Amino acid sequence: MSSHIQPVETRADAPIFALSGFRSDADPWREAIDDLWRGLKNVRLWRALAWQEFLMLYRRTYFGAAWVVATFLFFSLVIYVVFGAVRGDSSEQYLLFVVYGFLIFQLLSGMITDATMVFVRPAGWMTSTRLPFSVFVYRGVARNVVNLGFSALGAAAVVLWAGQSVGWVSLWALVGLAAIVVNGVWVYLLVGVLCARFRDLQQVVQMFMRVALFLTPVLWMPQDLGSRAVIATYNPLTHFIEIVREPMIAGAPGSDHWQVVLIMTVVGWTAALMAFAYSRRRLVFWI
């Protein structure tokens, strides 16, 4: 048996073996928080891994990461042309609404979908090294942020073409992006743990994200649906998009949306910490 595996006290509800570094008498909550802290301090590692993983997606291509910009521009303009014609609205405001909405939706969708495999994909690393498990969480978040940065270049080109002026209130969009990143960590933890334990959830999450674009105000504006606009109100993705989009378009911080985001941050982190503390020792057996 590997030197990293040591016997621990056997109980009916406990694993027979644990990775070295796990103490049978340690507080699971303290271990979980310590894992998150040690992983966060390994910033050079997960940042390098995220960048390498991003570059590998475009290995041996002529244009490399420029494809991210091109893809974003292509999808945004197709959405604008097609759905703008359906709505009978080809205004610059609708163009900006689509571009900002699709930019943030792409980030949210990427993190949620990627979270389903965050612990399953690096199974070899997790079972053979003593790296904090949270390193792989931070790597996933960082890779999606890198992708956002390149997509933002395409969004910036559209904004310049539309001649939109940006004021100081637009800085709230950066605060909104920071909030999305903070929430992205707990999404990775919670979804990653659940999908490691129940593999069918991976398909459920991916199925939901395929239709989420049509349930989120990216292609359409809430006022287009009339009484059915409640779909946008009860869609959590809406509020995360609006804390970035509203300052950029309406020049307002979007306080109503921030209330929902702050509540989700507290509830989400509480649930994620509970799940991670409970399952951290079991993860290596589930994957």
Tab-separated table of C-alpha atoms in Angstrom:
chain	number	residue	atom	x	y	z
A	1	MET	CA	0.000	0.000	0.000
A	2	SER	CA	1.189	3.537	-0.807
A	3	SER	CA	3.157	5.302	1.881
A	4	HIS	CA	0.550	8.039	1.760
A	5	ILE	CA	-2.103	5.702	3.150
A	6	GLN	CA	-2.176	4.981	6.848
A	7	PRO	CA	-4.666	2.974	8.894
A	8	VAL	CA	-6.909	4.940	11.213
A	9	GLU	CA	-9.398	4.006	13.872
A	10	THR	CA	-12.200	1.967	12.348
A	11	ARG	CA	-15.800	2.983	12.957
A	12	ALA	CA	-18.979	1.901	11.274
A	13	ASP	CA	-19.425	5.298	9.629
A	14	ALA	CA	-15.760	6.072	8.904
A	15	PRO	CA	-13.368	5.028	6.128
A	16	ILE	CA	-10.848	2.308	6.924
A	17	PHE	CA	-7.914	4.330	5.605
A	18	ALA	CA	-7.087	8.003	5.347
A	19	LEU	CA	-4.473	9.987	3.515
A	20	SER	CA	-1.488	11.022	5.559
A	21	GLY	CA	-2.114	14.433	7.030
A	22	PHE	CA	-5.653	13.526	8.130
A	23	ARG	CA	-5.949	13.122	11.884
A	24	SER	CA	-8.807	11.001	13.117
A	25	ASP	CA	-9.293	13.271	16.135
A	26	ALA	CA	-9.066	16.566	14.247
A	27	ASP	CA	-12.013	18.948	13.946
A	28	PRO	CA	-13.465	18.564	10.387
A	29	TRP	CA	-14.408	22.257	10.295
A	30	ARG	CA	-10.898	23.310	11.230
A	31	GLU	CA	-9.443	20.951	8.623
A	32	ALA	CA	-11.749	22.322	5.939
A	33	ILE	CA	-10.920	25.957	6.716
A	34	ASP	CA	-7.221	25.114	6.959
A	35	ASP	CA	-7.412	23.418	3.563
A	36	LEU	CA	-9.000	26.518	2.028
A	37	TRP	CA	-6.374	28.779	3.605
A	38	ARG	CA	-3.394	26.626	2.589
A	39	GLY	CA	-4.781	26.328	-0.912
A	40	LEU	CA	-5.238	30.085	-1.163
A	41	LYS	CA	-1.618	30.656	-0.115
A	42	ASN	CA	-0.489	28.380	-2.966
A	43	VAL	CA	-1.426	31.145	-5.380
A	44	ARG	CA	1.600	30.633	-7.634
A	45	LEU	CA	0.689	26.971	-8.095
A	46	TRP	CA	-2.994	27.249	-8.918
A	47	ARG	CA	-2.397	30.361	-11.015
A	48	ALA	CA	0.222	28.502	-13.081
A	49	LEU	CA	-2.018	25.452	-13.408
A	50	ALA	CA	-4.945	27.624	-14.526
A	51	TRP	CA	-2.850	29.392	-17.156
A	52	GLN	CA	-1.394	26.125	-18.431
A	53	GLU	CA	-4.836	24.534	-18.676
A	54	PHE	CA	-6.141	27.579	-20.551
A	55	LEU	CA	-3.265	27.501	-23.044
A	56	MET	CA	-3.670	23.756	-23.594
A	57	LEU	CA	-7.144	24.373	-25.006
A	58	TYR	CA	-5.591	26.257	-27.928
A	59	ARG	CA	-2.401	24.300	-28.335
A	60	ARG	CA	-1.145	24.000	-31.933
A	61	THR	CA	-3.676	26.542	-33.222
A	62	TYR	CA	-2.527	29.486	-35.334
A	63	PHE	CA	-4.440	32.147	-33.436
A	64	GLY	CA	-4.264	30.716	-29.928
A	65	ALA	CA	-6.255	32.588	-27.279
A	66	ALA	CA	-7.474	35.043	-29.944
A	67	TRP	CA	-10.133	32.415	-30.658
A	68	VAL	CA	-11.749	33.322	-27.307
A	69	VAL	CA	-12.221	36.908	-28.489
A	70	ALA	CA	-13.436	35.822	-31.923
A	71	THR	CA	-15.892	33.286	-30.477
A	72	PHE	CA	-17.323	35.799	-28.046
A	73	LEU	CA	-17.793	38.431	-30.751
A	74	PHE	CA	-19.385	35.920	-33.122
A	75	PHE	CA	-21.936	34.628	-30.602
A	76	SER	CA	-22.753	38.102	-29.275
A	77	LEU	CA	-23.357	39.552	-32.737
A	78	VAL	CA	-25.444	36.556	-33.839
A	79	ILE	CA	-27.606	36.887	-30.723
A	80	TYR	CA	-27.966	40.621	-31.339
A	81	VAL	CA	-28.882	40.263	-35.011
A	82	VAL	CA	-31.315	37.371	-34.599
A	83	PHE	CA	-33.054	38.313	-31.362
A	84	GLY	CA	-32.880	42.019	-32.131
A	85	ALA	CA	-34.898	41.296	-35.273
A	86	VAL	CA	-37.378	39.176	-33.290
A	87	ARG	CA	-37.844	41.956	-30.740
A	88	GLY	CA	-37.844	44.655	-33.388
A	89	ASP	CA	-35.060	46.389	-31.464
A	90	SER	CA	-31.696	47.008	-33.101
A	91	SER	CA	-30.677	49.841	-30.795
A	92	GLU	CA	-27.232	50.232	-29.311
A	93	GLN	CA	-28.739	49.803	-25.846
A	94	TYR	CA	-29.959	46.324	-26.715
A	95	LEU	CA	-26.564	45.510	-28.233
A	96	LEU	CA	-24.827	46.489	-24.974
A	97	PHE	CA	-27.462	44.589	-22.984
A	98	VAL	CA	-26.655	41.422	-24.928
A	99	VAL	CA	-22.881	41.863	-24.845
A	100	TYR	CA	-22.603	42.513	-21.101
A	101	GLY	CA	-25.173	39.855	-20.285
A	102	PHE	CA	-23.535	37.183	-22.417
A	103	LEU	CA	-20.091	38.076	-21.046
A	104	ILE	CA	-21.121	37.445	-17.435
A	105	PHE	CA	-23.394	34.510	-18.257
A	106	GLN	CA	-20.441	32.842	-19.969
A	107	LEU	CA	-18.392	33.237	-16.776
A	108	LEU	CA	-21.166	31.897	-14.536
A	109	SER	CA	-21.983	28.998	-16.840
A	110	GLY	CA	-18.315	28.086	-17.202
A	111	MET	CA	-17.751	27.944	-13.453
A	112	ILE	CA	-20.913	25.982	-12.673
A	113	THR	CA	-20.308	23.418	-15.416
A	114	ASP	CA	-16.611	23.053	-14.614
A	115	ALA	CA	-17.403	22.617	-10.917
A	116	THR	CA	-19.028	19.255	-11.617
A	117	MET	CA	-15.600	17.754	-12.364
A	118	VAL	CA	-13.364	19.836	-10.114
A	119	PHE	CA	-12.515	16.896	-7.828
A	120	VAL	CA	-13.097	14.047	-10.279
A	121	ARG	CA	-10.738	15.274	-13.007
A	122	PRO	CA	-7.593	15.580	-10.803
A	123	ALA	CA	-8.226	12.273	-9.008
A	124	GLY	CA	-4.638	11.142	-9.603
A	125	TRP	CA	-3.228	14.248	-7.954
A	126	MET	CA	-5.598	14.065	-5.004
A	127	THR	CA	-4.801	10.447	-4.206
A	128	SER	CA	-1.041	10.666	-4.654
A	129	THR	CA	-0.067	14.085	-3.276
A	130	ARG	CA	-0.685	16.084	-0.140
A	131	LEU	CA	-1.820	19.206	-1.935
A	132	PRO	CA	-4.807	20.974	-0.369
A	133	PHE	CA	-7.929	19.963	-2.246
A	134	SER	CA	-8.894	23.628	-2.552
A	135	VAL	CA	-5.977	24.172	-4.948
A	136	PHE	CA	-8.088	22.575	-7.673
A	137	VAL	CA	-11.015	24.803	-6.767
A	138	TYR	CA	-8.939	27.966	-7.066
A	139	ARG	CA	-7.440	26.667	-10.306
A	140	GLY	CA	-10.899	26.275	-11.830
A	141	VAL	CA	-12.034	29.731	-10.765
A	142	ALA	CA	-8.797	31.304	-12.028
A	143	ARG	CA	-9.060	29.598	-15.424
A	144	ASN	CA	-12.561	30.956	-15.930
A	145	VAL	CA	-11.405	34.435	-14.919
A	146	VAL	CA	-8.620	34.226	-17.517
A	147	ASN	CA	-11.211	33.245	-20.116
A	148	LEU	CA	-13.338	36.202	-19.005
A	149	GLY	CA	-10.396	38.538	-19.497
A	150	PHE	CA	-9.973	37.549	-23.130
A	151	SER	CA	-13.727	37.658	-23.777
A	152	ALA	CA	-13.782	41.144	-22.232
A	153	LEU	CA	-11.483	42.291	-25.032
A	154	GLY	CA	-14.253	41.449	-27.470
A	155	ALA	CA	-16.810	43.225	-25.284
A	156	ALA	CA	-14.545	46.285	-25.129
A	157	ALA	CA	-14.382	46.388	-28.930
A	158	VAL	CA	-18.190	46.444	-29.100
A	159	VAL	CA	-18.406	49.158	-26.434
A	160	LEU	CA	-15.924	51.346	-28.313
A	161	TRP	CA	-17.818	50.816	-31.572
A	162	ALA	CA	-21.098	51.754	-29.872
A	163	GLY	CA	-19.466	54.874	-28.437
A	164	GLN	CA	-20.671	54.199	-24.902
A	165	SER	CA	-19.393	56.579	-22.235
A	166	VAL	CA	-18.326	55.054	-18.913
A	167	GLY	CA	-18.665	56.953	-15.618
A	168	TRP	CA	-17.414	56.443	-12.088
A	169	VAL	CA	-20.504	54.427	-11.175
A	170	SER	CA	-19.279	51.796	-13.620
A	171	LEU	CA	-16.613	50.865	-11.073
A	172	TRP	CA	-19.401	49.004	-9.279
A	173	ALA	CA	-19.074	46.471	-12.092
A	174	LEU	CA	-15.604	45.567	-10.775
A	175	VAL	CA	-17.075	45.056	-7.303
A	176	GLY	CA	-19.707	42.849	-8.917
A	177	LEU	CA	-17.029	40.777	-10.644
A	178	ALA	CA	-15.217	40.356	-7.314
A	179	ALA	CA	-18.463	39.143	-5.740
A	180	ILE	CA	-18.927	36.619	-8.547
A	181	VAL	CA	-15.400	35.270	-7.999
A	182	VAL	CA	-15.985	34.938	-4.243
A	183	ASN	CA	-19.239	33.085	-4.892
A	184	GLY	CA	-17.548	31.001	-7.550
A	185	VAL	CA	-15.350	29.398	-4.899
A	186	TRP	CA	-18.288	28.107	-2.867
A	187	VAL	CA	-20.046	26.973	-6.047
A	188	TYR	CA	-16.990	24.897	-6.939
A	189	LEU	CA	-16.826	23.448	-3.432
A	190	LEU	CA	-20.508	22.586	-3.103
A	191	VAL	CA	-21.166	21.381	-6.646
A	192	GLY	CA	-17.811	19.576	-6.746
A	193	VAL	CA	-18.499	17.637	-3.557
A	194	LEU	CA	-22.058	16.712	-4.554
A	195	CYS	CA	-21.052	15.596	-8.047
A	196	ALA	CA	-18.143	13.570	-6.681
A	197	ARG	CA	-20.560	11.685	-4.428
A	198	PHE	CA	-23.537	11.512	-6.801
A	199	ARG	CA	-22.262	11.315	-10.387
A	200	ASP	CA	-25.722	11.677	-11.924
A	201	LEU	CA	-25.820	15.257	-10.659
A	202	GLN	CA	-23.180	16.130	-13.228
A	203	GLN	CA	-25.679	15.378	-15.993
A	204	VAL	CA	-28.417	17.282	-14.164
A	205	VAL	CA	-26.252	20.395	-13.828
A	206	GLN	CA	-25.140	20.261	-17.456
A	207	MET	CA	-28.735	19.770	-18.608
A	208	PHE	CA	-29.863	22.787	-16.590
A	209	MET	CA	-27.075	25.010	-17.912
A	210	ARG	CA	-28.043	24.152	-21.502
A	211	VAL	CA	-31.435	25.800	-20.993
A	212	ALA	CA	-30.320	28.445	-18.469
A	213	LEU	CA	-29.389	30.837	-21.275
A	214	PHE	CA	-33.051	30.958	-22.317
A	215	LEU	CA	-34.270	31.412	-18.723
A	216	THR	CA	-31.870	34.270	-17.988
A	217	PRO	CA	-32.294	37.830	-19.322
A	218	VAL	CA	-29.460	37.695	-21.825
A	219	LEU	CA	-31.358	37.220	-25.080
A	220	TRP	CA	-34.435	39.058	-23.831
A	221	MET	CA	-35.251	41.911	-21.473
A	222	PRO	CA	-37.501	41.289	-18.442
A	223	GLN	CA	-40.107	43.783	-19.707
A	224	ASP	CA	-40.517	41.635	-22.821
A	225	LEU	CA	-42.228	38.886	-20.804
A	226	GLY	CA	-44.786	40.989	-18.978
A	227	SER	CA	-46.196	38.969	-16.068
A	228	ARG	CA	-43.791	36.136	-16.839
A	229	ALA	CA	-40.833	38.343	-15.917
A	230	VAL	CA	-40.974	36.554	-12.569
A	231	ILE	CA	-38.732	33.986	-14.297
A	232	ALA	CA	-35.927	36.520	-14.185
A	233	THR	CA	-36.678	37.559	-10.607
A	234	TYR	CA	-36.360	34.039	-9.215
A	235	ASN	CA	-33.383	33.123	-11.374
A	236	PRO	CA	-30.200	33.541	-9.263
A	237	LEU	CA	-28.098	34.070	-12.395
A	238	THR	CA	-30.075	37.226	-13.161
A	239	HIS	CA	-28.886	39.025	-10.044
A	240	PHE	CA	-25.241	38.108	-10.542
A	241	ILE	CA	-25.410	39.385	-14.114
A	242	GLU	CA	-27.137	42.621	-13.139
A	243	ILE	CA	-24.599	43.637	-10.471
A	244	VAL	CA	-22.147	43.953	-13.368
A	245	ARG	CA	-24.416	44.933	-16.258
A	246	GLU	CA	-26.546	47.553	-14.510
A	247	PRO	CA	-23.637	49.816	-13.489
A	248	MET	CA	-22.260	49.624	-17.027
A	249	ILE	CA	-25.549	50.419	-18.816
A	250	ALA	CA	-27.806	52.239	-16.356
A	251	GLY	CA	-25.061	53.863	-14.284
A	252	ALA	CA	-26.572	52.509	-11.050
A	253	PRO	CA	-25.136	50.000	-8.546
A	254	GLY	CA	-28.290	47.873	-8.531
A	255	SER	CA	-29.021	47.707	-4.779
A	256	ASP	CA	-31.949	45.288	-5.151
A	257	HIS	CA	-29.757	42.777	-6.901
A	258	TRP	CA	-26.988	43.231	-4.344
A	259	GLN	CA	-29.359	42.210	-1.542
A	260	VAL	CA	-30.015	38.896	-3.252
A	261	VAL	CA	-26.323	38.362	-4.018
A	262	LEU	CA	-25.273	39.016	-0.409
A	263	ILE	CA	-27.902	36.592	0.911
A	264	MET	CA	-26.765	33.938	-1.558
A	265	THR	CA	-23.143	34.535	-0.572
A	266	VAL	CA	-23.847	33.861	3.111
A	267	VAL	CA	-26.129	30.877	2.487
A	268	GLY	CA	-23.891	29.429	-0.209
A	269	TRP	CA	-20.678	29.650	1.803
A	270	THR	CA	-22.392	28.121	4.840
A	271	ALA	CA	-23.684	25.173	2.812
A	272	ALA	CA	-20.351	24.732	0.998
A	273	LEU	CA	-18.311	24.726	4.215
A	274	MET	CA	-20.678	22.201	5.786
A	275	ALA	CA	-20.436	19.926	2.731
A	276	PHE	CA	-16.648	20.277	2.460
A	277	ALA	CA	-16.062	19.692	6.182
A	278	TYR	CA	-18.244	16.582	6.135
A	279	SER	CA	-16.860	15.075	2.940
A	280	ARG	CA	-13.217	16.177	2.801
A	281	ARG	CA	-11.872	12.873	4.196
A	282	ARG	CA	-14.230	10.887	1.996
A	283	LEU	CA	-13.454	12.626	-1.298
A	284	VAL	CA	-10.510	10.385	-2.161
A	285	PHE	CA	-12.782	7.337	-1.896
A	286	TRP	CA	-15.585	8.859	-3.952
A	287	ILE	CA	-13.393	9.804	-6.887
